[in-house]
Amino acid sequence: MASSSLIYETGAWKDLKAHVEDIEKIHLRDLMSDTVRCKSMIIDFDGVLLDYSRQRANFDTLNKLHNLAKAAHLKEKINGMFNGERINSTENRSVLHIALRAPRDSVINSDGKNVVPDVWQVLDKIRDFSERVRSGAWVGATGKVLKDVIAIGIGGSFLGPLFVHTALQKDPEAIEFARGRQLRFLANVDPIDVARNIAGLNPETTLVVVVSKTFTTAETMLNARTLREWISAALGPQAVAKHMVAVSTNLTLVEKFGIDPNNAFAFWDWVGGRYSVCSAVGVLPLSLQYGFSVVEKFLKGASSIDQHFYSAPFEKNLPVLLGLLSIWNVSFLGYPARAILPYSQALEKFAPHIQQVSMESNGKGVSIDGVPLPYETGEIDFGEPGTNGQHSFYQLIHQGRVIPCDFIGVVKSQQPVYLKGEMVSNHDELMSNFFAQPDALAYGKTAEQLLKENVPQPLIPHKTFSGNRPSLSLLLPTLNAYNIGQLLAIYEHRIAVEGFLWGINSFDQWGVELGKSLATQVRKQLHASRKKGEPIEGFNFSTTTMLTRYLEESADVPKEDCTILPKI
Ligand code: F6P
């Protein structure tokens, strides 16, 4: 296999570079008038409809992108992932989040061992534990049912589960299962987040789930110690055994922390943090809230897309097409950002989750072989649900910078509302915007159109929309656990496709390490200055000045060892 780091030197890459000039000559208005083209750009799989006809692409572009996929050995790389090869080479790990949602009878090997039975052993343990907690067979230290859960974790140990929880919260089936229960997420080491999470909760009825792949993440461990103190202070230290459980790959550190290893739920180093929502990281807190049967549907939705990704021809393969189009937008048309715009408030945490999956995966500067890249990788992902975003940053998207948009809509609302006398239902009102925005971006509005509308001459430049702004639309049938799983897997695999094409390692994250180690140095300095009055040393002028101000003006921090929990 040719080195993937050379992708930009291949004929396929150069061909696409040259092709940009052809595409620059065609406006999306004209591309959209070709019905044969548009028809070929609508794909339907398992209820999910993808329409990418509003991409600045024609048949030629697609052919050339498929040639790029061949040149990048995309099929072989996808197979390598599904076969458990150690494609995360800098950490010497396979990348098998697909095994987390594989049916019980499937075989997925890592190092010659089928990992699926291990996955199901943990899933069965979660089913059993969550049912015991939910039914009151497992109670807290004072005999009360544990109806509230705080999941402590950050990054991949937080964002995925939060996205799924938020998406399920108003699903009619999930609501029934969650009655009388609360699930909260404590991520930030900011003590305000502790205060917000424990506000209104009684330690007697609260179960804390510490979620950390490594069990060393500074923020999570301090938050875990803080809530351990909250429980111990109220119920005594022996209560920890009943009120704290863990999800981790590091069961030794779980035990050292004081959590009974029997109450720990394992996962494996072949699950990347940001790809871990389908492991116990997400499945445990979500099963506690909604019951395992609902969460199993989420896993099934993701698994359906896994099979599709693995076996569908690239021309009909949702994640592959999405990945190819992203590469076209970023590396050839020069659009570095992407807006994720779900027309569903239930998906309000989808963009924050995809931000991590995408930007931590593909924000790299060297090829998988360590060669500095002569092209940029990764996308700047951001987003808000529609219609809120329309009243926030859409101005820039319509008349400022070109930002390819992903519009995500849902046919059937989780919570239909119809008002007598209104022209349309509330969901139809929302979806009117979902259907209108992509055309506004693609077609724009010309000076001639404005003149016909008698717009005064001085306003014409201000009211003109250039159009020719690409987007794609994904339409889901409903937003239930199954569809949420589908959506997640589509994006996870799309991001993998992009990384495979760019020839990078999408599964490591060395870029987050430097800041962490510098924080260690600051932490030591703060301790030394506060407790022993030591001067600030070893920092540059700027940091020294800021630290001095910080220390001087926060002199009320207690000097003695003592515990202060938030006032709630
Ligand atoms: O921010 C870096 C990171 O390692 C993420 O990749 C990960 O999701 C997060 O920290 C949390 O890590 P852990 O689950 O080990 O606490």
Coordinates of C-alpha atoms and ligand atoms in Angstrom, one line a residue:
M1 CA 0.0 0.0 0.0
A2 CA 1.4 3.4 -1.0
S3 CA 2.2 5.7 2.0
S4 CA -1.0 7.7 2.8
S5 CA 1.1 10.7 3.6
L6 CA 1.7 11.1 -0.1
I7 CA -2.0 11.6 -1.0
Y8 CA -1.5 15.2 -2.1
E9 CA 1.1 13.9 -4.6
T10 CA -1.3 11.5 -6.3
G11 CA -2.9 12.1 -9.6
A12 CA -6.3 11.9 -8.0
W13 CA -5.5 14.8 -5.7
K14 CA -4.0 16.9 -8.5
D15 CA -7.0 16.2 -10.7
L16 CA -9.3 17.5 -8.0
K17 CA -7.2 20.6 -7.6
A18 CA -7.5 21.3 -11.3
H19 CA -11.2 20.6 -11.2
V20 CA -11.8 23.4 -8.8
E21 CA -11.5 25.9 -11.7
D22 CA -14.4 24.0 -13.5
I23 CA -16.6 24.2 -10.5
E24 CA -15.9 27.9 -9.9
K25 CA -17.5 28.6 -13.2
I26 CA -20.9 27.0 -12.2
H27 CA -23.3 28.6 -9.7
L28 CA -25.3 26.3 -7.5
R29 CA -28.4 27.7 -9.0
D30 CA -27.4 26.1 -12.3
L31 CA -26.3 22.9 -10.7
M32 CA -29.7 22.7 -8.9
S33 CA -31.6 23.0 -12.2
D34 CA -30.2 19.6 -13.4
T35 CA -32.8 17.2 -12.1
V36 CA -30.8 14.1 -13.1
R37 CA -27.9 15.3 -11.1
C38 CA -30.1 16.2 -8.1
K39 CA -31.8 12.8 -8.2
S40 CA -28.5 11.0 -8.1
M41 CA -27.5 13.0 -5.0
I42 CA -30.3 11.8 -2.8
I43 CA -29.6 8.7 -0.8
D44 CA -32.0 6.8 1.4
F45 CA -30.7 4.2 3.9
D46 CA -32.7 2.7 6.8
G47 CA -35.0 5.6 7.0
V48 CA -32.3 8.3 6.8
L49 CA -32.5 10.5 3.8
L50 CA -29.3 12.4 2.7
D51 CA -29.6 15.1 0.1
Y52 CA -26.3 16.5 -1.0
S53 CA -27.4 18.2 -4.2
R54 CA -26.6 21.6 -2.7
Q55 CA -22.9 20.8 -2.6
R56 CA -20.7 22.6 -5.2
A57 CA -20.2 19.3 -7.0
N58 CA -21.2 17.6 -10.2
F59 CA -20.8 14.1 -11.6
D60 CA -17.2 14.8 -12.5
T61 CA -16.5 16.0 -8.9
L62 CA -17.9 12.8 -7.5
N63 CA -16.0 10.6 -9.9
K64 CA -12.8 12.4 -9.0
L65 CA -13.5 12.1 -5.3
H66 CA -14.1 8.3 -5.7
N67 CA -10.7 8.2 -7.5
L68 CA -9.2 9.9 -4.5
A69 CA -10.8 7.3 -2.2
K70 CA -9.1 4.6 -4.3
A71 CA -5.7 6.5 -4.2
A72 CA -6.0 6.8 -0.4
H73 CA -6.9 3.0 -0.1
L74 CA -10.0 4.0 1.7
K75 CA -11.6 0.5 1.4
E76 CA -8.5 -1.2 2.8
K77 CA -8.4 1.3 5.7
I78 CA -12.1 0.7 6.6
N79 CA -11.4 -3.0 6.5
G80 CA -8.4 -2.5 8.7
M81 CA -10.6 -0.8 11.3
F82 CA -13.2 -3.5 11.2
N83 CA -10.6 -6.2 11.3
G84 CA -9.1 -4.9 14.5
E85 CA -5.8 -3.8 13.0
R86 CA -3.8 -1.4 15.2
I87 CA -4.6 1.6 13.0
N88 CA -4.0 4.0 16.0
S89 CA -0.3 3.4 15.4
T90 CA 1.0 6.1 17.8
E91 CA -0.8 4.4 20.7
N92 CA -0.4 0.9 19.2
R93 CA -4.2 0.3 19.5
S94 CA -6.9 -1.0 17.4
V95 CA -10.0 1.2 16.9
L96 CA -13.1 -0.9 17.6
H97 CA -15.9 1.3 18.8
I98 CA -18.0 -0.7 16.2
A99 CA -17.6 -3.7 18.5
L100 CA -19.4 -1.8 21.3
R101 CA -22.7 -2.1 19.4
A102 CA -22.2 -5.3 17.5
P103 CA -24.9 -8.0 17.9
R104 CA -24.2 -10.6 20.5
D105 CA -23.4 -13.3 18.0
S106 CA -20.9 -11.3 15.9
V107 CA -17.2 -11.8 15.8
I108 CA -14.8 -8.9 15.9
N109 CA -11.2 -9.6 16.6
S110 CA -8.6 -7.6 18.3
D111 CA -5.2 -9.4 18.5
G112 CA -6.9 -12.6 17.4
K113 CA -9.4 -12.5 20.2
N114 CA -13.1 -12.0 19.6
V115 CA -14.0 -8.9 21.8
V116 CA -17.8 -9.2 21.4
P117 CA -18.3 -11.6 24.3
D118 CA -16.4 -9.2 26.6
V119 CA -18.6 -6.3 25.4
W120 CA -21.8 -8.2 26.1
Q121 CA -20.5 -9.3 29.5
V122 CA -20.3 -5.6 30.5
L123 CA -23.6 -4.8 28.9
D124 CA -25.3 -7.6 30.8
K125 CA -23.7 -6.3 34.0
I126 CA -25.1 -2.9 33.2
R127 CA -28.5 -4.2 32.5
D128 CA -28.5 -6.1 35.8
F129 CA -27.1 -3.2 37.9
S130 CA -29.3 -0.5 36.3
E131 CA -32.4 -2.6 36.8
R132 CA -31.5 -3.2 40.5
V133 CA -31.0 0.5 41.1
R134 CA -34.1 1.5 39.2
S135 CA -36.3 -1.1 40.9
G136 CA -34.9 -0.3 44.4
A137 CA -33.2 -3.6 44.9
W138 CA -30.0 -1.6 45.3
V139 CA -30.5 1.2 47.7
G140 CA -28.4 3.8 49.3
A141 CA -26.7 3.7 52.7
T142 CA -29.9 4.8 54.5
G143 CA -32.1 2.4 52.7
K144 CA -33.6 5.0 50.2
V145 CA -34.0 4.3 46.5
L146 CA -31.3 6.0 44.4
K147 CA -33.4 8.1 42.0
D148 CA -30.8 10.7 40.9
V149 CA -27.5 10.1 39.2
I150 CA -24.6 12.4 38.7
A151 CA -22.1 11.3 36.0
I152 CA -18.7 12.8 36.5
G153 CA -16.5 12.9 33.4
I154 CA -15.1 15.2 30.8
G155 CA -14.4 15.2 27.1
G156 CA -15.4 11.9 25.6
S157 CA -16.5 10.7 29.0
F158 CA -19.1 13.4 29.0
L159 CA -20.1 15.0 25.7
G160 CA -21.4 11.8 24.0
P161 CA -23.6 10.7 27.0
L162 CA -24.8 14.3 27.4
F163 CA -25.8 14.5 23.7
V164 CA -27.7 11.2 23.9
H165 CA -29.4 12.1 27.2
T166 CA -30.5 15.5 25.9
A167 CA -31.8 13.9 22.7
L168 CA -33.8 11.3 24.6
Q169 CA -35.2 13.6 27.3
K170 CA -38.4 14.4 25.4
D171 CA -38.8 11.1 23.5
P172 CA -42.2 9.7 24.5
E173 CA -40.9 6.2 25.2
A174 CA -37.8 7.4 27.1
I175 CA -39.9 9.8 29.2
E176 CA -42.0 6.9 30.5
F177 CA -38.9 5.1 31.6
A178 CA -37.3 8.1 33.2
R179 CA -40.2 9.2 35.3
G180 CA -39.1 10.3 38.8
R181 CA -35.5 10.1 37.9
Q182 CA -32.8 12.7 37.1
L183 CA -29.5 12.4 35.3
R184 CA -26.9 15.2 35.6
F185 CA -23.4 15.6 34.3
L186 CA -20.5 17.1 36.2
A187 CA -17.7 17.9 33.8
N188 CA -15.9 21.2 34.5
V189 CA -13.5 21.4 37.4
D190 CA -15.0 24.8 38.0
P191 CA -16.6 24.5 41.5
I192 CA -19.6 26.3 40.1
D193 CA -20.3 23.1 38.1
V194 CA -20.2 21.1 41.4
A195 CA -22.6 23.5 43.0
R196 CA -25.0 23.3 40.1
N197 CA -24.9 19.6 40.0
I198 CA -25.6 19.0 43.7
A199 CA -28.2 21.8 44.0
G200 CA -31.4 20.3 45.1
L201 CA -30.1 16.8 45.4
N202 CA -30.0 14.7 48.5
P203 CA -26.9 12.5 48.9
E204 CA -29.2 9.8 50.4
T205 CA -30.9 9.3 47.0
T206 CA -28.0 10.1 44.7
L207 CA -25.7 7.7 42.9
V208 CA -22.4 9.1 41.5
V209 CA -20.9 7.5 38.5
V210 CA -17.2 8.4 38.0
V211 CA -16.5 8.0 34.3
S212 CA -12.9 8.2 33.2
K213 CA -11.0 6.0 30.7
T214 CA -7.7 6.6 32.4
F215 CA -9.0 7.4 35.9
T216 CA -6.2 10.0 36.0
T217 CA -7.8 13.1 34.4
A218 CA -7.2 15.9 36.8
E219 CA -10.6 17.6 36.5
T220 CA -12.6 14.3 36.8
M221 CA -10.6 13.1 39.8
L222 CA -10.9 16.3 41.7
N223 CA -14.6 16.4 41.0
A224 CA -14.9 12.7 42.1
R225 CA -13.0 13.5 45.4
T226 CA -15.3 16.5 45.9
L227 CA -18.5 14.4 45.5
R228 CA -17.0 11.6 47.6
E229 CA -16.6 14.3 50.3
W230 CA -20.2 15.4 49.8
I231 CA -21.4 11.9 50.3
S232 CA -19.1 11.1 53.2
A233 CA -19.9 14.4 55.0
A234 CA -23.6 13.7 54.9
L235 CA -23.7 9.9 55.3
G236 CA -20.3 8.8 56.6
P237 CA -17.4 7.3 54.6
Q238 CA -18.9 3.8 54.5
A239 CA -21.7 5.2 52.3
V240 CA -19.3 5.6 49.4
A241 CA -19.6 1.9 48.6
K242 CA -23.4 2.3 48.0
H243 CA -23.3 5.7 46.4
M244 CA -20.3 5.6 44.0
V245 CA -19.6 3.4 41.0
A246 CA -17.1 3.8 38.2
V247 CA -16.6 3.3 34.5
S248 CA -13.0 2.9 33.4
T249 CA -10.3 0.9 31.7
N250 CA -8.1 1.3 34.7
L251 CA -9.7 -0.9 37.4
T252 CA -6.6 -0.7 39.6
L253 CA -7.0 3.0 40.1
V254 CA -10.7 2.6 40.6
E255 CA -10.0 0.4 43.5
K256 CA -7.3 2.7 44.9
F257 CA -9.9 5.5 44.8
G258 CA -12.1 3.5 47.1
I259 CA -14.7 2.2 44.7
D260 CA -15.4 -1.6 45.0
P261 CA -14.1 -3.2 41.7
N262 CA -17.4 -5.2 41.7
N263 CA -19.1 -1.8 41.1
A264 CA -16.8 -0.9 38.3
F265 CA -17.8 -1.2 34.6
A266 CA -14.9 -1.9 32.3
F267 CA -14.1 -0.9 28.8
W268 CA -11.0 -1.3 26.7
D269 CA -8.0 0.6 25.3
W270 CA -9.4 -0.1 21.8
V271 CA -12.2 2.4 22.5
G272 CA -11.1 6.0 22.0
G273 CA -12.4 8.4 24.6
R274 CA -14.4 10.4 22.1
Y275 CA -15.8 7.2 20.6
S276 CA -16.8 5.7 23.9
V277 CA -20.5 6.7 24.3
C278 CA -21.5 3.2 23.2
S279 CA -19.4 1.7 25.9
A280 CA -20.2 1.7 29.6
V281 CA -19.3 5.4 29.5
G282 CA -22.7 6.2 28.0
V283 CA -24.6 3.0 28.4
L284 CA -24.4 2.9 32.3
P285 CA -25.6 6.5 33.0
L286 CA -28.2 6.3 30.2
S287 CA -29.5 2.9 31.4
L288 CA -29.8 4.2 34.9
Q289 CA -32.0 7.0 33.6
Y290 CA -33.9 5.3 30.8
G291 CA -33.5 1.6 31.3
F292 CA -31.3 -0.8 29.3
S293 CA -34.0 -1.6 26.7
V294 CA -34.1 2.0 25.5
V295 CA -30.3 2.2 25.3
E296 CA -30.1 -1.1 23.5
K297 CA -32.1 0.5 20.7
F298 CA -29.6 3.3 20.5
L299 CA -26.8 0.7 20.1
K300 CA -28.8 -1.0 17.4
G301 CA -29.2 2.2 15.4
A302 CA -25.4 2.8 15.5
S303 CA -24.8 -0.9 14.5
S304 CA -27.1 -0.5 11.5
I305 CA -24.9 2.3 10.2
D306 CA -21.7 0.3 11.0
Q307 CA -22.9 -2.5 8.7
H308 CA -23.9 0.0 6.0
F309 CA -20.5 1.8 6.3
Y310 CA -18.7 -1.6 6.0
S311 CA -20.6 -3.0 3.2
A312 CA -22.4 -0.4 1.1
P313 CA -20.8 0.6 -2.2
F314 CA -19.1 4.0 -1.8
E315 CA -21.6 5.6 -4.2
K316 CA -24.4 4.8 -1.8
N317 CA -22.5 4.9 1.5
L318 CA -23.6 7.8 3.7
P319 CA -20.5 8.2 5.9
V320 CA -18.2 7.8 2.9
L321 CA -20.1 10.3 0.8
L322 CA -20.2 12.8 3.7
G323 CA -16.5 12.3 4.3
L324 CA -15.6 12.8 0.6
L325 CA -17.6 16.0 0.4
S326 CA -16.0 17.3 3.5
I327 CA -12.6 16.8 2.0
W328 CA -13.8 18.5 -1.2
N329 CA -15.0 21.5 0.8
V330 CA -11.9 21.8 3.1
S331 CA -9.0 20.8 1.0
F332 CA -10.1 21.9 -2.5
L333 CA -12.7 24.6 -2.2
G334 CA -10.9 26.1 0.8
Y335 CA -13.8 26.2 3.3
P336 CA -12.2 25.3 6.7
A337 CA -15.4 25.4 8.8
R338 CA -18.6 23.5 9.0
A339 CA -21.9 24.4 10.7
I340 CA -23.9 21.6 12.2
L341 CA -27.5 22.8 12.3
P342 CA -30.0 20.4 13.7
Y343 CA -33.6 21.6 13.4
S344 CA -34.4 19.9 16.7
Q345 CA -33.9 21.3 20.2
A346 CA -33.4 17.8 21.3
L347 CA -30.1 17.8 19.3
E348 CA -28.8 20.9 21.1
K349 CA -25.8 18.9 22.4
F350 CA -25.0 17.2 19.1
A351 CA -22.7 19.9 17.7
P352 CA -20.7 20.1 21.0
H353 CA -20.2 16.4 20.8
I354 CA -19.2 16.3 17.2
Q355 CA -16.8 19.2 17.9
Q356 CA -14.8 16.9 20.0
V357 CA -15.1 13.8 17.8
S358 CA -14.1 15.8 14.7
M359 CA -11.6 18.3 16.0
E360 CA -9.8 16.0 18.4
S361 CA -9.6 13.4 15.7
N362 CA -8.7 15.3 12.6
G363 CA -6.9 18.4 13.9
K364 CA -3.4 17.1 13.1
G365 CA -0.3 18.5 11.6
V366 CA 1.6 15.4 10.5
S367 CA 0.7 12.3 8.5
I368 CA 0.2 8.9 10.2
D369 CA 3.9 8.3 9.4
G370 CA 4.9 11.5 11.2
V371 CA 5.6 13.6 8.0
P372 CA 4.7 17.3 8.3
L373 CA 1.6 17.9 6.1
P374 CA 1.8 20.4 3.3
Y375 CA -2.0 20.8 3.6
E376 CA -4.3 21.5 6.5
T377 CA -6.5 18.9 8.0
G378 CA -9.6 19.0 10.3
E379 CA -12.6 21.2 10.2
I380 CA -13.7 23.9 12.5
D381 CA -17.1 22.6 13.7
F382 CA -19.7 24.6 15.4
G383 CA -23.4 24.7 15.5
E384 CA -26.7 25.5 17.2
P385 CA -30.2 24.2 16.7
G386 CA -32.3 25.9 14.2
T387 CA -34.1 28.2 14.4
N388 CA -32.0 29.7 17.3
G389 CA -28.9 29.8 15.1
Q390 CA -30.8 31.8 12.5
H391 CA -31.0 34.7 14.9
S392 CA -27.4 34.4 15.9
F393 CA -24.7 33.6 13.3
Y394 CA -26.6 32.9 10.1
Q395 CA -26.0 36.5 8.9
L396 CA -22.3 35.6 8.5
I397 CA -23.2 32.3 6.7
H398 CA -25.6 34.1 4.2
Q399 CA -23.6 37.2 3.4
G400 CA -20.2 36.8 5.0
R401 CA -17.9 33.8 4.9
V402 CA -18.8 30.6 3.1
I403 CA -19.4 27.9 5.6
P404 CA -20.7 24.5 4.4
C405 CA -23.8 23.6 6.5
D406 CA -25.2 20.3 7.6
F407 CA -29.0 20.8 8.1
I408 CA -30.5 18.0 10.2
G409 CA -34.2 17.6 10.3
V410 CA -36.7 15.2 11.8
V411 CA -40.0 14.2 10.1
K412 CA -42.0 13.4 13.2
S413 CA -41.5 15.6 16.2
Q414 CA -40.9 14.0 19.6
Q415 CA -43.4 16.5 21.0
P416 CA -46.1 17.6 18.5
V417 CA -48.0 20.8 19.2
Y418 CA -51.0 22.0 17.1
L419 CA -52.8 25.2 17.9
K420 CA -56.3 25.8 16.7
G421 CA -56.3 28.6 14.1
E422 CA -52.6 28.5 13.4
M423 CA -51.6 28.0 9.7
V424 CA -49.3 25.1 10.5
S425 CA -48.3 23.0 13.5
N426 CA -45.3 24.1 15.6
H427 CA -43.1 21.4 14.1
D428 CA -44.2 22.4 10.6
E429 CA -43.2 26.0 11.5
L430 CA -39.7 24.7 12.5
M431 CA -39.4 22.6 9.5
S432 CA -40.4 25.4 7.1
N433 CA -37.1 27.0 8.1
F434 CA -35.2 23.7 7.7
F435 CA -36.4 23.5 4.1
A436 CA -36.0 27.2 3.3
Q437 CA -32.5 27.9 4.6
P438 CA -30.6 25.5 2.2
D439 CA -32.2 27.1 -0.8
A440 CA -31.6 30.6 0.5
L441 CA -27.9 29.7 0.8
A442 CA -27.7 28.0 -2.6
Y443 CA -29.7 30.4 -4.7
G444 CA -29.2 33.7 -2.9
K445 CA -31.0 36.8 -4.3
T446 CA -29.8 38.9 -7.2
A447 CA -29.9 42.6 -7.8
E448 CA -32.3 42.1 -10.6
Q449 CA -34.8 40.3 -8.3
L450 CA -34.5 43.1 -5.8
L451 CA -35.1 45.8 -8.5
K452 CA -38.2 44.0 -9.5
E453 CA -39.3 44.2 -5.8
N454 CA -38.7 48.0 -5.9
V455 CA -35.9 47.9 -3.4
P456 CA -34.3 51.3 -3.2
Q457 CA -31.1 51.5 -5.1
P458 CA -28.8 52.2 -2.1
L459 CA -30.1 49.1 -0.3
I460 CA -29.5 46.8 -3.2
P461 CA -25.9 45.8 -2.4
H462 CA -26.9 45.3 1.2
K463 CA -29.9 43.1 0.3
T464 CA -28.1 41.0 -2.3
F465 CA -27.3 37.4 -1.5
S466 CA -24.5 35.9 -3.6
G467 CA -25.8 32.4 -3.0
N468 CA -23.6 29.5 -4.2
R469 CA -23.1 28.5 -0.6
P470 CA -23.0 24.7 -0.1
S471 CA -25.0 22.7 2.3
L472 CA -26.4 19.2 2.7
S473 CA -29.5 18.0 4.4
L474 CA -30.2 14.9 6.5
L475 CA -33.7 14.0 7.3
L476 CA -34.4 11.5 10.0
P477 CA -37.8 9.8 10.4
T478 CA -38.1 10.5 14.1
L479 CA -35.8 11.1 16.9
N480 CA -35.9 8.0 19.0
A481 CA -33.1 6.0 20.5
Y482 CA -32.5 4.1 17.3
N483 CA -32.3 7.2 15.1
I484 CA -30.0 8.9 17.6
G485 CA -27.6 5.9 17.3
Q486 CA -27.8 6.2 13.5
L487 CA -26.9 9.9 13.6
L488 CA -24.0 9.3 15.9
A489 CA -22.5 6.5 13.8
I490 CA -22.9 8.5 10.6
Y491 CA -20.8 11.3 12.0
E492 CA -18.2 9.1 13.7
H493 CA -17.5 7.2 10.4
R494 CA -17.6 10.4 8.3
I495 CA -14.8 11.7 10.5
A496 CA -12.8 8.5 10.1
V497 CA -13.2 8.7 6.3
E498 CA -11.8 12.2 6.3
G499 CA -8.8 11.1 8.4
F500 CA -8.2 8.1 6.2
L501 CA -8.2 10.4 3.1
W502 CA -6.0 13.0 4.7
G503 CA -3.6 10.2 5.7
I504 CA -3.5 11.1 9.4
N505 CA -4.1 9.2 12.6
S506 CA -7.6 10.3 13.6
F507 CA -7.5 8.2 16.8
D508 CA -4.8 9.8 18.9
Q509 CA -4.9 13.2 20.7
W510 CA -1.3 14.3 21.6
G511 CA -2.3 17.9 21.1
V512 CA -4.1 18.0 24.4
E513 CA -1.1 17.0 26.4
L514 CA 1.1 20.2 26.5
G515 CA -1.5 22.4 28.1
K516 CA -2.1 19.7 30.7
S517 CA 1.5 19.5 31.7
L518 CA 1.9 23.3 31.9
A519 CA -1.1 23.4 34.2
T520 CA 0.8 21.0 36.5
Q521 CA 3.6 23.5 36.8
V522 CA 1.1 26.3 37.6
R523 CA -0.7 24.0 40.2
K524 CA 2.6 23.4 42.0
Q525 CA 3.4 27.2 42.0
L526 CA -0.1 28.1 43.4
H527 CA 0.4 25.5 46.2
A528 CA 3.9 26.7 47.0
S529 CA 2.9 30.4 47.0
R530 CA -0.3 30.0 49.0
K531 CA 0.9 27.5 51.6
K532 CA 4.6 28.4 51.9
G533 CA 4.6 32.0 50.6
E534 CA 7.2 31.1 47.9
P535 CA 7.8 33.6 45.1
I536 CA 6.7 32.9 41.6
E537 CA 9.5 31.4 39.6
G538 CA 10.0 29.8 36.2
F539 CA 7.3 31.6 34.3
N540 CA 7.5 34.3 31.6
F541 CA 6.8 38.0 32.3
S542 CA 3.2 37.8 31.2
T543 CA 2.2 34.7 33.2
T544 CA 4.1 36.0 36.2
T545 CA 2.2 39.3 36.1
M546 CA -1.2 37.5 35.8
L547 CA -0.3 35.0 38.6
T548 CA 0.8 37.7 40.9
R549 CA -2.5 39.6 40.4
Y550 CA -4.4 36.3 40.9
L551 CA -2.6 35.4 44.1
E552 CA -2.7 38.9 45.6
E553 CA -6.4 39.4 45.0
S554 CA -7.6 36.0 46.1
A555 CA -5.9 36.2 49.5
D556 CA -9.1 35.0 51.1
V557 CA -8.4 31.4 50.0
P558 CA -7.9 29.4 53.3
K559 CA -4.3 28.7 54.2
E560 CA -5.1 25.8 56.5
D561 CA -6.1 22.4 55.3
C562 CA -9.9 22.4 55.5
T563 CA -12.9 21.3 53.4
I564 CA -15.4 23.8 52.1
L565 CA -18.2 22.6 49.9
P566 CA -20.4 24.9 47.7
K567 CA -23.2 26.7 49.5
I568 CA -26.4 25.6 47.9
Ligands
F6P1 O1 -9.0 15.9 26.5 C1 -8.2 14.8 26.3 C2 -8.9 13.5 26.7 O2 -8.0 12.5 26.8 C3 -10.0 13.1 25.8 O3 -9.6 12.5 24.7 C4 -10.9 12.3 26.7 O4 -12.1 12.1 26.1 C5 -10.9 13.1 27.9 O5 -9.6 13.6 28.0 C6 -11.2 12.4 29.2 O6 -10.3 11.4 29.5 P1 -10.7 10.3 30.6 O7 -11.9 9.5 30.1 O8 -9.5 9.4 30.6 O9 -10.9 10.9 31.9

